[in-house]
Tab-separated table of C-alpha atoms in Angstrom:
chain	number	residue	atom	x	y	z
A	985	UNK	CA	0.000	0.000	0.000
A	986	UNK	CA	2.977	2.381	0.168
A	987	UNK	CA	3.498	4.568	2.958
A	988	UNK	CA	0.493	6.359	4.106
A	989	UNK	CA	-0.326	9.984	4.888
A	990	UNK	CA	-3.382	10.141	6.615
A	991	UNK	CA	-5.224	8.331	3.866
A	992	UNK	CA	-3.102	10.065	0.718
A	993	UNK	CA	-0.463	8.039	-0.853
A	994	UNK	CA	3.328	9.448	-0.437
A	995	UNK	CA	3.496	9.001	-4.369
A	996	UNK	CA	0.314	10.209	-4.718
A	997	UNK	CA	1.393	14.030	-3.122
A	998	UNK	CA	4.359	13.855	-5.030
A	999	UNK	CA	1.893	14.041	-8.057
A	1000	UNK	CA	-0.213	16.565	-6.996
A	1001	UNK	CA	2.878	18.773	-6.382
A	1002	UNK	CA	4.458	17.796	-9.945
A	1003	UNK	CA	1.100	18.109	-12.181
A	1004	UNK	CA	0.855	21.818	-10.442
A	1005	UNK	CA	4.529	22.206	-11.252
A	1006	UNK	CA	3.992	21.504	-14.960
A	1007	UNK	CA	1.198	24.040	-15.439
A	1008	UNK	CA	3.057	26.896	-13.708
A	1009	UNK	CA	6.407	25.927	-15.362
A	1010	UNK	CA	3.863	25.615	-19.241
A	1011	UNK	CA	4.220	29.592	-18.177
A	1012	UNK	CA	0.516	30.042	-18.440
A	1013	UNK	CA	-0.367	30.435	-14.715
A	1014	UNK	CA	2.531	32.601	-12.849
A	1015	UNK	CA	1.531	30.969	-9.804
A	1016	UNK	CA	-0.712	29.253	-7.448
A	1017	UNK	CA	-1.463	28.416	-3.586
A	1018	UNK	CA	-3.058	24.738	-2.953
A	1019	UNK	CA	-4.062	23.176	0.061
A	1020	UNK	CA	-5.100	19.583	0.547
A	1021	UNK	CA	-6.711	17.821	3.721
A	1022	UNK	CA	-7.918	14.425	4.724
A	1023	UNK	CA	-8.799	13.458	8.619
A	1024	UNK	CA	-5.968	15.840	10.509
A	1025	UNK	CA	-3.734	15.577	7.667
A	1026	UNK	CA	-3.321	18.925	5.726
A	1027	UNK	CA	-0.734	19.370	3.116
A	1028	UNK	CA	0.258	23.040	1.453
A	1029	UNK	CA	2.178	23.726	-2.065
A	1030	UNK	CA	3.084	27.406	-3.017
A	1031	UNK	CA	4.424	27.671	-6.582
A	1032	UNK	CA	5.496	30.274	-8.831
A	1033	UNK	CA	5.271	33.768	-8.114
A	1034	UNK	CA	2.358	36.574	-7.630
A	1035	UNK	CA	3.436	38.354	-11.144
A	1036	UNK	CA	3.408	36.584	-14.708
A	1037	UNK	CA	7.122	38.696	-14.922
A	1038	UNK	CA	8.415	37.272	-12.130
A	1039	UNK	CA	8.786	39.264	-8.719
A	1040	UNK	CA	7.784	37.857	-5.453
A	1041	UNK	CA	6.971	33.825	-4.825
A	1042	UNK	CA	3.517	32.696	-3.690
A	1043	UNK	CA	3.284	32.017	-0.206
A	1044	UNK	CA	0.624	30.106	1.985
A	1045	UNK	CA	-1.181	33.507	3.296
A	1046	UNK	CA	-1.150	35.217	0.055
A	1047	UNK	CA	-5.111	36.509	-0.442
A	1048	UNK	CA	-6.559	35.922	-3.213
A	1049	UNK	CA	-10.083	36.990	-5.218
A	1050	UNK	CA	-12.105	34.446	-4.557
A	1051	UNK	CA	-14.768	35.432	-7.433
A	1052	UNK	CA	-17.704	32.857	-7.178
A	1053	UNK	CA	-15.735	31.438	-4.922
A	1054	UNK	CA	-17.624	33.367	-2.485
A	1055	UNK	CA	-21.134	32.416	-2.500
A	1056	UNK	CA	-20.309	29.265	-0.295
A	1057	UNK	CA	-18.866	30.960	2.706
A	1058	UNK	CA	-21.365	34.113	2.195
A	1059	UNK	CA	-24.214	32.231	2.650
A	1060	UNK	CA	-23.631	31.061	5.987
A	1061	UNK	CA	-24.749	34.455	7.364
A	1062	UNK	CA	-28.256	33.666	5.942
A	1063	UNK	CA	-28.208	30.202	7.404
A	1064	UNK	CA	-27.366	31.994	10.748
A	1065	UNK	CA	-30.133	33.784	10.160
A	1066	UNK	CA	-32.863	30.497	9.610
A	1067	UNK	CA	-31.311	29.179	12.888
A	1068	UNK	CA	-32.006	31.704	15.224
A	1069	UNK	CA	-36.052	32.037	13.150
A	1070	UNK	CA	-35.336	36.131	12.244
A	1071	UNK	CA	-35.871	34.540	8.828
A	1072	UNK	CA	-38.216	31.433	7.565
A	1073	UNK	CA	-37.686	29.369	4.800
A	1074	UNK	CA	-40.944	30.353	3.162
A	1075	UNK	CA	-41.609	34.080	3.897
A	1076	UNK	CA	-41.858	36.182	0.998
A	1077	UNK	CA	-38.637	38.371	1.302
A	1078	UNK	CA	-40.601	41.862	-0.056
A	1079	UNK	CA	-41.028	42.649	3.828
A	1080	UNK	CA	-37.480	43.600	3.480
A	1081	UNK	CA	-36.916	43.936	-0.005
A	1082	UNK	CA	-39.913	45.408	-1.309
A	1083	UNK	CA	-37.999	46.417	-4.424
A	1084	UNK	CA	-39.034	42.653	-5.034
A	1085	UNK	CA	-42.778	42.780	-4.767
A	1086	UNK	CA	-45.304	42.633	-7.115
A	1087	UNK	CA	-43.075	41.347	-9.941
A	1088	UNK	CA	-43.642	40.778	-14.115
A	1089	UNK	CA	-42.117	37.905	-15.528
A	1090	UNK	CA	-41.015	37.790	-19.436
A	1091	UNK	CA	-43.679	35.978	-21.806
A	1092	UNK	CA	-40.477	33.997	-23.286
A	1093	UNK	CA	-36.889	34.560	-22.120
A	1094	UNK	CA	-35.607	35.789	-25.372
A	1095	UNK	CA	-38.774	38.643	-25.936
A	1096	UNK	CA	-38.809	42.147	-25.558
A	1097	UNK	CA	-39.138	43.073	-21.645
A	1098	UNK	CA	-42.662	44.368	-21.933
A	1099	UNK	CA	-43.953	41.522	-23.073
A	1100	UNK	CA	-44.989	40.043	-19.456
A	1101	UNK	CA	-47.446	38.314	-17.066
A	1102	UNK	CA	-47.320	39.314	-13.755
A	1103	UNK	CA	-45.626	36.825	-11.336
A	1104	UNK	CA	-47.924	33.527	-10.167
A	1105	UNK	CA	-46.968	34.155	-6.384
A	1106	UNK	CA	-44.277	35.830	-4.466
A	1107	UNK	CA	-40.379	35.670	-4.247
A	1108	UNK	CA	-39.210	33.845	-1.064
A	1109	UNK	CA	-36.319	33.339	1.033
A	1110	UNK	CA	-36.100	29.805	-0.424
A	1111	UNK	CA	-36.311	31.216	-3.815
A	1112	UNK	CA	-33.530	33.316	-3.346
A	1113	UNK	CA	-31.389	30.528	-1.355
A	1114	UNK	CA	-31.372	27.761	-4.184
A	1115	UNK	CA	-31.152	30.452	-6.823
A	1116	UNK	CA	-34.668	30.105	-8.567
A	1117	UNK	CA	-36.232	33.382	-7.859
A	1118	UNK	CA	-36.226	34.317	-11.645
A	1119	UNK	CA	-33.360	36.223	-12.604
A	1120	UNK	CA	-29.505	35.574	-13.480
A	1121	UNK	CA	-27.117	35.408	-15.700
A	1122	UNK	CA	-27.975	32.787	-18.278
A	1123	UNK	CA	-25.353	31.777	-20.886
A	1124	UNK	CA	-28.016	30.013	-23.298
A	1125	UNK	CA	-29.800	33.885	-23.275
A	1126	UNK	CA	-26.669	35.731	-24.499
A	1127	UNK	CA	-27.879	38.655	-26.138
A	1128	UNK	CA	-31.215	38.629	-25.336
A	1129	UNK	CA	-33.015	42.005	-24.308
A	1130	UNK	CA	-33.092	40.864	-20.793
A	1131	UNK	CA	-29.379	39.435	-20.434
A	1132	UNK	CA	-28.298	43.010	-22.327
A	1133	UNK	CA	-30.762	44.699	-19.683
A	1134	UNK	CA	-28.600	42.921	-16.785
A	1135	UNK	CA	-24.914	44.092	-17.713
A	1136	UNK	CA	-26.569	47.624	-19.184
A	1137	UNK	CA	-28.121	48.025	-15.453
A	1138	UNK	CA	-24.859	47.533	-14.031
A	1139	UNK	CA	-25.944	44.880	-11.301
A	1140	UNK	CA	-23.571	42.196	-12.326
A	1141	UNK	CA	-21.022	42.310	-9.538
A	1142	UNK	CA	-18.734	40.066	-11.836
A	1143	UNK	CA	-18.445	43.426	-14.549
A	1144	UNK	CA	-15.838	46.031	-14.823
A	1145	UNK	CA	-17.598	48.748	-12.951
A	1146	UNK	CA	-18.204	48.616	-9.421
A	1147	UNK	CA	-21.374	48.248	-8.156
A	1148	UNK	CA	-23.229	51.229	-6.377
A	1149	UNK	CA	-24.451	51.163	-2.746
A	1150	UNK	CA	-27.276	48.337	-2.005
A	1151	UNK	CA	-30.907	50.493	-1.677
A	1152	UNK	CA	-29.195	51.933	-5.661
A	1153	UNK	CA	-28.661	48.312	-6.682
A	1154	UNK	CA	-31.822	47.043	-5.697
A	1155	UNK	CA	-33.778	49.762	-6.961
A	1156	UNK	CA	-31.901	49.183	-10.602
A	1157	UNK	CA	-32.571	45.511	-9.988
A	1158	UNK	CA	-36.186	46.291	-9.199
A	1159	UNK	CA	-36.897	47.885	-12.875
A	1160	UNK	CA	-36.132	44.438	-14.329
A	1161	UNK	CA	-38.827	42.124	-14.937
A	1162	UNK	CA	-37.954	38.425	-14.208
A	1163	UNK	CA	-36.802	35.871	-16.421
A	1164	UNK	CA	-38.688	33.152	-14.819
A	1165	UNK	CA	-41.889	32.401	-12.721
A	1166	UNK	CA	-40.454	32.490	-8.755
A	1167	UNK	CA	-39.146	28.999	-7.802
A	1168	UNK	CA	-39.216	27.688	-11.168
A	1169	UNK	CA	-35.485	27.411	-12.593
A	1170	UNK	CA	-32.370	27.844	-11.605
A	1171	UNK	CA	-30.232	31.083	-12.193
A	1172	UNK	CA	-26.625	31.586	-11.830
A	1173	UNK	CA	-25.560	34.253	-9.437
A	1174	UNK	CA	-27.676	36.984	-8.975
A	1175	UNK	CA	-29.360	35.778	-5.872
A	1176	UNK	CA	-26.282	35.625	-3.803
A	1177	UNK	CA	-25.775	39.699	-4.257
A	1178	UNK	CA	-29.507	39.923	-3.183
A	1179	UNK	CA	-29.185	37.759	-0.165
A	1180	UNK	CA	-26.422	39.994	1.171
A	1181	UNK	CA	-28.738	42.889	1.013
A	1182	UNK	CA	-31.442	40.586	2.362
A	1183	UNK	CA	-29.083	39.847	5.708
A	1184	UNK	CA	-28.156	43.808	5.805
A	1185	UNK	CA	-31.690	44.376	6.122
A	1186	UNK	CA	-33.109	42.096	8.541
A	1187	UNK	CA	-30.236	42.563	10.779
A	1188	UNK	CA	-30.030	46.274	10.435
A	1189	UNK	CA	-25.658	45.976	10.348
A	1190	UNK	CA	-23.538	45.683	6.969
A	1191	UNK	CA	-23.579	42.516	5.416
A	1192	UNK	CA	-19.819	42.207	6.590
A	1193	UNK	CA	-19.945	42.890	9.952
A	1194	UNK	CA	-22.700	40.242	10.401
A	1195	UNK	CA	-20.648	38.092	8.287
A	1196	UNK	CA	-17.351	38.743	10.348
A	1197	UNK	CA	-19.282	38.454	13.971
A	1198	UNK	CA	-21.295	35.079	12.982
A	1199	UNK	CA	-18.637	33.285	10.524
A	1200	UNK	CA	-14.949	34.885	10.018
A	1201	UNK	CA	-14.079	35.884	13.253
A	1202	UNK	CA	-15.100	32.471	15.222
A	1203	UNK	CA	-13.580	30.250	12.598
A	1204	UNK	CA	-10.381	32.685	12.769
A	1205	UNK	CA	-10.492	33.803	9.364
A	1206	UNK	CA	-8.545	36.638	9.837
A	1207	UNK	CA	-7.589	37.514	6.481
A	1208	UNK	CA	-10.871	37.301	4.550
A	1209	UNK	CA	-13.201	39.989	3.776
A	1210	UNK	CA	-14.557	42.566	0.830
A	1211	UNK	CA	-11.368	44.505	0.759
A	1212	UNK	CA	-7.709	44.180	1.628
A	1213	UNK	CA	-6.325	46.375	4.024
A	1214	UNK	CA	-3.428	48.765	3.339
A	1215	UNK	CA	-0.744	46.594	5.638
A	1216	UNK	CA	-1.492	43.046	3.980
A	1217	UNK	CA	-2.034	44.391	0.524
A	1218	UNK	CA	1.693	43.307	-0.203
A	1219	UNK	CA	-0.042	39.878	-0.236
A	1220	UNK	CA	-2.327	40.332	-3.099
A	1221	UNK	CA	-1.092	39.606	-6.589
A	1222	UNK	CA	-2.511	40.870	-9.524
A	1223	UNK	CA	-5.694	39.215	-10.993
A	1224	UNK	CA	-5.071	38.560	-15.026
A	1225	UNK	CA	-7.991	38.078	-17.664
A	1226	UNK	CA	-5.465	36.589	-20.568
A	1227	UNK	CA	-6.541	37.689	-24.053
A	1228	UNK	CA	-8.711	34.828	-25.234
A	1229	UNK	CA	-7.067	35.477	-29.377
A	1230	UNK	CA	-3.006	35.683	-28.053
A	1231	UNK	CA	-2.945	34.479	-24.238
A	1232	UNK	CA	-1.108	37.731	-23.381
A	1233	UNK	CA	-1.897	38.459	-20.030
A	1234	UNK	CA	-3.594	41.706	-19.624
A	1235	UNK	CA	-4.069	42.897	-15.519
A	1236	UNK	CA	-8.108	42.433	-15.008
A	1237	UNK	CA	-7.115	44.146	-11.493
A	1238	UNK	CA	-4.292	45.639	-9.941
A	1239	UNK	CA	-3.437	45.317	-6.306
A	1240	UNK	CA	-2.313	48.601	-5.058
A	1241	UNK	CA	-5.635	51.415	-6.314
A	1242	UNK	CA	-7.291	48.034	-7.171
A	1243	UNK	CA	-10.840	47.368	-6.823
A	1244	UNK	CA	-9.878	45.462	-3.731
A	1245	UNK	CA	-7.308	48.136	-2.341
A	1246	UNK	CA	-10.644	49.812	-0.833
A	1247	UNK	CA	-14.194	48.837	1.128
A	1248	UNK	CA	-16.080	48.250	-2.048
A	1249	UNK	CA	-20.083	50.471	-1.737
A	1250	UNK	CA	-21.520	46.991	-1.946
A	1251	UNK	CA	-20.311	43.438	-0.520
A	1252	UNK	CA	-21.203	41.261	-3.272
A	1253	UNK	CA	-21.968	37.800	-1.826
A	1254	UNK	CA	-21.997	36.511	-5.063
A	1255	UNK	CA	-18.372	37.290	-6.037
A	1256	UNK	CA	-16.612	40.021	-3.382
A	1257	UNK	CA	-14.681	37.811	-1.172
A	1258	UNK	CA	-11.008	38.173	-0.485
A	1259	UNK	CA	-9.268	34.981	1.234
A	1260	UNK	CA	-6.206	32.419	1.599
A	1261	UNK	CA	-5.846	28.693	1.488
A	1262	UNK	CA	-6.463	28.482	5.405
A	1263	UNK	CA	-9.302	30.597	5.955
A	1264	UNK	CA	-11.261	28.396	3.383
A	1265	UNK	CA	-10.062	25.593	4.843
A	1266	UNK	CA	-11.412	26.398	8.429
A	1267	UNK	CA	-14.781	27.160	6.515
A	1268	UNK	CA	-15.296	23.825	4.840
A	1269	UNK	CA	-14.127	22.295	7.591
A	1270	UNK	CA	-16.911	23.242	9.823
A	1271	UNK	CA	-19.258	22.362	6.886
A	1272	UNK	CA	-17.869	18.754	6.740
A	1273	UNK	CA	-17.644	18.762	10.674
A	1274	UNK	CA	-21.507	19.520	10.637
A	1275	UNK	CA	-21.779	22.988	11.485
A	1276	UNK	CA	-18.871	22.904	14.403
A	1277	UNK	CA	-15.481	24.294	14.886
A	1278	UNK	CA	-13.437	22.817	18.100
A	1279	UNK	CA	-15.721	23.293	20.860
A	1280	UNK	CA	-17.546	26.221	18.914
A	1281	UNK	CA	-20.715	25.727	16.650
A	1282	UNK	CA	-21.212	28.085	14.529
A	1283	UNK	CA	-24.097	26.501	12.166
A	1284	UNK	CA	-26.486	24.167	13.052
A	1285	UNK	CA	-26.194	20.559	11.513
A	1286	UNK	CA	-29.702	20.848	9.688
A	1287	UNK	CA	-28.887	24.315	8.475
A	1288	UNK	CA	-25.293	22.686	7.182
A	1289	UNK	CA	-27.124	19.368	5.844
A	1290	UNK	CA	-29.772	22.261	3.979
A	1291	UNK	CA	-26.416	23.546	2.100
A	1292	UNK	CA	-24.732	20.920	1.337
A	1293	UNK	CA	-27.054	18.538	-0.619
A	1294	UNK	CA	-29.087	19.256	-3.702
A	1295	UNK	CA	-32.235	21.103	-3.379
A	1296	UNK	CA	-33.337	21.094	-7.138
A	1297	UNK	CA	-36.541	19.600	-8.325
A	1298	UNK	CA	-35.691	16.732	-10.740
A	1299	UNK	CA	-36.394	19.504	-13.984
A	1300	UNK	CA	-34.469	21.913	-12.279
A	1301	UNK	CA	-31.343	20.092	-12.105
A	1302	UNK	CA	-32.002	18.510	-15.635
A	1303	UNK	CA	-31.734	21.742	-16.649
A	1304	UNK	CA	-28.817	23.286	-14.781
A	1305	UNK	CA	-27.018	19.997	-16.367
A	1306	UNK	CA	-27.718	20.744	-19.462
A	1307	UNK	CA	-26.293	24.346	-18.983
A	1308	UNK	CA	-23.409	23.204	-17.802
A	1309	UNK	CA	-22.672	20.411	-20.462
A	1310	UNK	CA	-23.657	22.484	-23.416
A	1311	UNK	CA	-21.666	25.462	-22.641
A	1312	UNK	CA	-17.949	24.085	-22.160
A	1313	UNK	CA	-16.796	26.275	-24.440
A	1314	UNK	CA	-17.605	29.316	-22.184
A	1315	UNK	CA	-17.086	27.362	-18.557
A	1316	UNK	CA	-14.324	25.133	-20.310
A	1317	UNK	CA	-16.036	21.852	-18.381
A	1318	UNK	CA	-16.681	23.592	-14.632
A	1319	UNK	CA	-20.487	23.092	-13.132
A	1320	UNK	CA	-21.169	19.565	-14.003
A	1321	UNK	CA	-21.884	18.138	-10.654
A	1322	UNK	CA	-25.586	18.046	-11.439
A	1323	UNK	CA	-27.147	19.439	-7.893
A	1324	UNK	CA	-27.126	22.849	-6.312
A	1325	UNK	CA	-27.791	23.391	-2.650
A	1326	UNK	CA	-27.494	26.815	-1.005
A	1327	UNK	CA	-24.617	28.819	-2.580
A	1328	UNK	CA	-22.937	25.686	-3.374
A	1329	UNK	CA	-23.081	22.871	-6.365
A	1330	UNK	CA	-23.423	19.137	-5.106
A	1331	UNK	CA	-22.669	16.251	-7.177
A	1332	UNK	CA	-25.265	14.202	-7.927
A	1333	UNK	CA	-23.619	12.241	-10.326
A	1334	UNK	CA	-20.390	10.859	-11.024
A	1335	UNK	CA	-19.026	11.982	-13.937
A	1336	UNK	CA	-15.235	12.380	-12.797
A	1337	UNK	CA	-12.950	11.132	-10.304
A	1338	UNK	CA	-14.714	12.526	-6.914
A	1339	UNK	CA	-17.919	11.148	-5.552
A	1340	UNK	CA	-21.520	12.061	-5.006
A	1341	UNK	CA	-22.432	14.185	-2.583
A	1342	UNK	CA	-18.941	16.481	-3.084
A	1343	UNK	CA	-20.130	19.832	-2.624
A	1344	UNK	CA	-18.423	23.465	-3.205
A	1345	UNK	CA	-17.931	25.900	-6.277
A	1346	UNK	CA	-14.909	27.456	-7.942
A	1347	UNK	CA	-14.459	31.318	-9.114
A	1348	UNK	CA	-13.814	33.394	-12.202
A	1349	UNK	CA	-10.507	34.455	-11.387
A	1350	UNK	CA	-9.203	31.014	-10.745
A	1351	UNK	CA	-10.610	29.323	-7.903
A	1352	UNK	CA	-11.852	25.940	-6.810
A	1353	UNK	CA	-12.708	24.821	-3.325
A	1354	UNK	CA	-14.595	21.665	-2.820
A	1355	UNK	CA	-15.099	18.999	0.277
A	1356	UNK	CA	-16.283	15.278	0.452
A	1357	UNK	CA	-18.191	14.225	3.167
A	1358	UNK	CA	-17.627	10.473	1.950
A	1359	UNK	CA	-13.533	10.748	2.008
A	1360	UNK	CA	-13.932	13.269	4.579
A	1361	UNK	CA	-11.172	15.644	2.189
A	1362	UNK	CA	-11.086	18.624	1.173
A	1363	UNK	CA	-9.198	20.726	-1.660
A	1364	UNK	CA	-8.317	24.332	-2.275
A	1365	UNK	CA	-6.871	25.649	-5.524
A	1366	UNK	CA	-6.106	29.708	-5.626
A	1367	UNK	CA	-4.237	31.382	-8.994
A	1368	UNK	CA	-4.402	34.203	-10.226
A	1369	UNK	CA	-5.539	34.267	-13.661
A	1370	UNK	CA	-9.567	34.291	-15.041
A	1371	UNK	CA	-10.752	31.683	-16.700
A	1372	UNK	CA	-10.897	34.321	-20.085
A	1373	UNK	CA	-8.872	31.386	-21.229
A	1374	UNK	CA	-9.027	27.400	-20.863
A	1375	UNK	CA	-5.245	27.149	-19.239
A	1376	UNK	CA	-6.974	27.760	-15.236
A	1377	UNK	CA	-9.888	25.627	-15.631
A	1378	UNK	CA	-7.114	22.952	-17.172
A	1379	UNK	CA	-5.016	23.013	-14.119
A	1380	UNK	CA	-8.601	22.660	-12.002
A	1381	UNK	CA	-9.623	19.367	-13.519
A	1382	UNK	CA	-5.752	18.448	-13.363
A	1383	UNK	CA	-5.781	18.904	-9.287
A	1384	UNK	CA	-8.668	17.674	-8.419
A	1385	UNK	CA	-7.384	13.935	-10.805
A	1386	UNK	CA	-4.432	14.096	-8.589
A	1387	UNK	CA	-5.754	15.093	-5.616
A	1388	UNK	CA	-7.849	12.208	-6.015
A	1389	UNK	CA	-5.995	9.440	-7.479
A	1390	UNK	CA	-3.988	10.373	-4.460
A	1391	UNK	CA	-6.185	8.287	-1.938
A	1392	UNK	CA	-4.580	5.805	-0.546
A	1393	UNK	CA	-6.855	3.588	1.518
């Protein structure tokens, strides 16, 4: 069986480290940060450096932009929220977000936005938490008046320009009519940026300071957040969106006068976060040690259980599936796990090397964090460069094989 390290082979590690190697030594991802755990066993590899020209070398703590990332750890707040009843499953969330009442919903998806019936019954929390509450961003609607309606409106928190301050964003995302009946099908992202106005609101405090009292600051992660302060901004690289036609890689976002560098006038749950290797680690973690940290819970196990298995109807999850299969050229083969729970996917089928009921997400800028309750293991991947190109989602598939074929048990 070969010498054993806490359930990963010894030959195993030395092929996770060496398939990482190749990519950043291919010289199309500078660098990288990757963490991989099983039982008490936690290993770390920090390759190449925080520049594509060279400069300083990665580093366990250096902070990355966690992109979609995100939308895992911020919606723990919300769960904090269903645990202590200030919110229920099934109210309709327009008490709070009345920007949200009374909605119209698009005749087809791909018509003109006045073409519209008015909504069959409220938006909920649920809605919101599994991402069915009628708008997103849609990759088989590319184009379409309502997709050009989103970016025009400037409520994508993924775009170029920052987003304004949350009563602004809502009130832009409030002249929208919805793609989709409430509940019906599943969006991508939108509803995470709503939630985080949703928890602002009902707990009358920023979205981050409930987030940092409830979730960072008892699982000690210390260097996560919206923004990156002055004194640790030395530990942010640049974040690089490579020219899809030449691979050059052009800076997406600078560190120093960054759109990190300052506290952003929203905290997009979708896609804001800031982190390291170790504060996701304590996160997932908790999720695969049922809501607890040492001695500390911070979640309860049913709201952790709610997360982290699929809560899509049967159609619903046929139909995120087919998204994700049919559009490889734009997500270069990320989001096929089938299920979705709350702000996370869960795989429902196998149709790689991990198991069912392996739950997580991975980011934009080159991000993939993902546990498995059945192997009890859990993997973090940081770089810094968008997947505007197929070279970061390459190295993804590429860590998780090893980290896999790694097992040794």
């Amino acid at each position: 069986m070969g010498q054993n390290n806490g359930g990963f082979s010894e030959a195993g590690l030395h092929r996770v480290r060496d398939v990482l190697a190749r990519h950043v030594e291919s010289g199309k991802i500078p660098g990288l940060v990757a963490l991989v755990s099983r039982g008490d066993e936690t290993h770390v590899e920090a390759i190449g450096t925080m520049r594509h020209d060279g400069g300083a070398p990665m580093r366990r703590d250096t902070i990355f932009r966690m992109a979609s990332t995100s939308k895992p750890v911020a919606m723990a707040p919300v769960m904090a929220l269903l645990d202590e009843c200030r919110l229920r499953l099934d109210d309709p969330v327009e008490q709070w977000l009345p920007e949200l009442a009374d909605r119209q919903v698009l005749q087809r998806i791909d018509g003109p936005l006045e073409e519209t019936v008015p909504a069959r019954r409220p938006i909920t929390v649920r809605d919101l938490l599994t991402s069915t509450f009628g708008l997103g961003i849609d990759l088989t609607a590319m184009g379409s008046p309502i997709m050009n309606a989103i970016f025009e409106r400037g409520v994508f928190s993924q775009g170029a320009q920052p987003l304004p301050e949350p009563d602004e964003w809502m009130r832009r995302l409030g002249t929208l009519p919805l793609m989709r009946q409430p509940g019906e099908h599943w969006h991508y992202h939108l509803s995470h940026d709503v939630l985080g106005v949703l928890v602002a609101r009902v707990t009358g405090r920023t979205f981050e300071t409930f987030l940092r009292e409830r979730i960072l600051d008892p699982l000690g992660m210390k260097d996560t957040g919206f923004h990156v302060p002055a004194d640790k901004i030395d530990r942010l690289p640049p974040s690089y969106a490579p020219n899809p036609q030449t691979g050059e890689f052009t800076v997406w976002d600078e560190a120093v006068g960054g759109q990190y560098s300052a506290p952003p006038a929203f905290q997009a749950g979708g896609g804001g976060l800031v982190s390291t290797v170790d504060d996701y680690h304590a996160y997932f973690r908790m999720l695969l040690n049922h809501g607890t940290h040492g001695t500390e819970r911070i979640l309860s196990r049913p709201a952790v259980e709610l997360m982290t298995t699929n809560r899509l109807t049967p159609e619903q999850e046929t139909a995120r599936s087919a998204l994700a299969r049919n559009s490889v050229h734009v997500s270069f083969g990320q989001g096929q796990q089938g299920g979705w729970g709350f702000g996370m996917a869960v795989r429902t089928y196998r149709g790689d090397y991990a198991p069912l009921g392996q739950f997580g997400w991975d980011g934009g800028t080159g991000t993939t964090t993902y546990a498995d309750p059945a192997n009890q293991l859990t993997g973090i991947l940081l770089t810094q460069v968008g997947l505007s190109i197929p070279d970061p989602a390459r190295l993804i598939h590429d860590f998780w094989t090893t980290l896999y074929q790694a097992i040794d048990d």
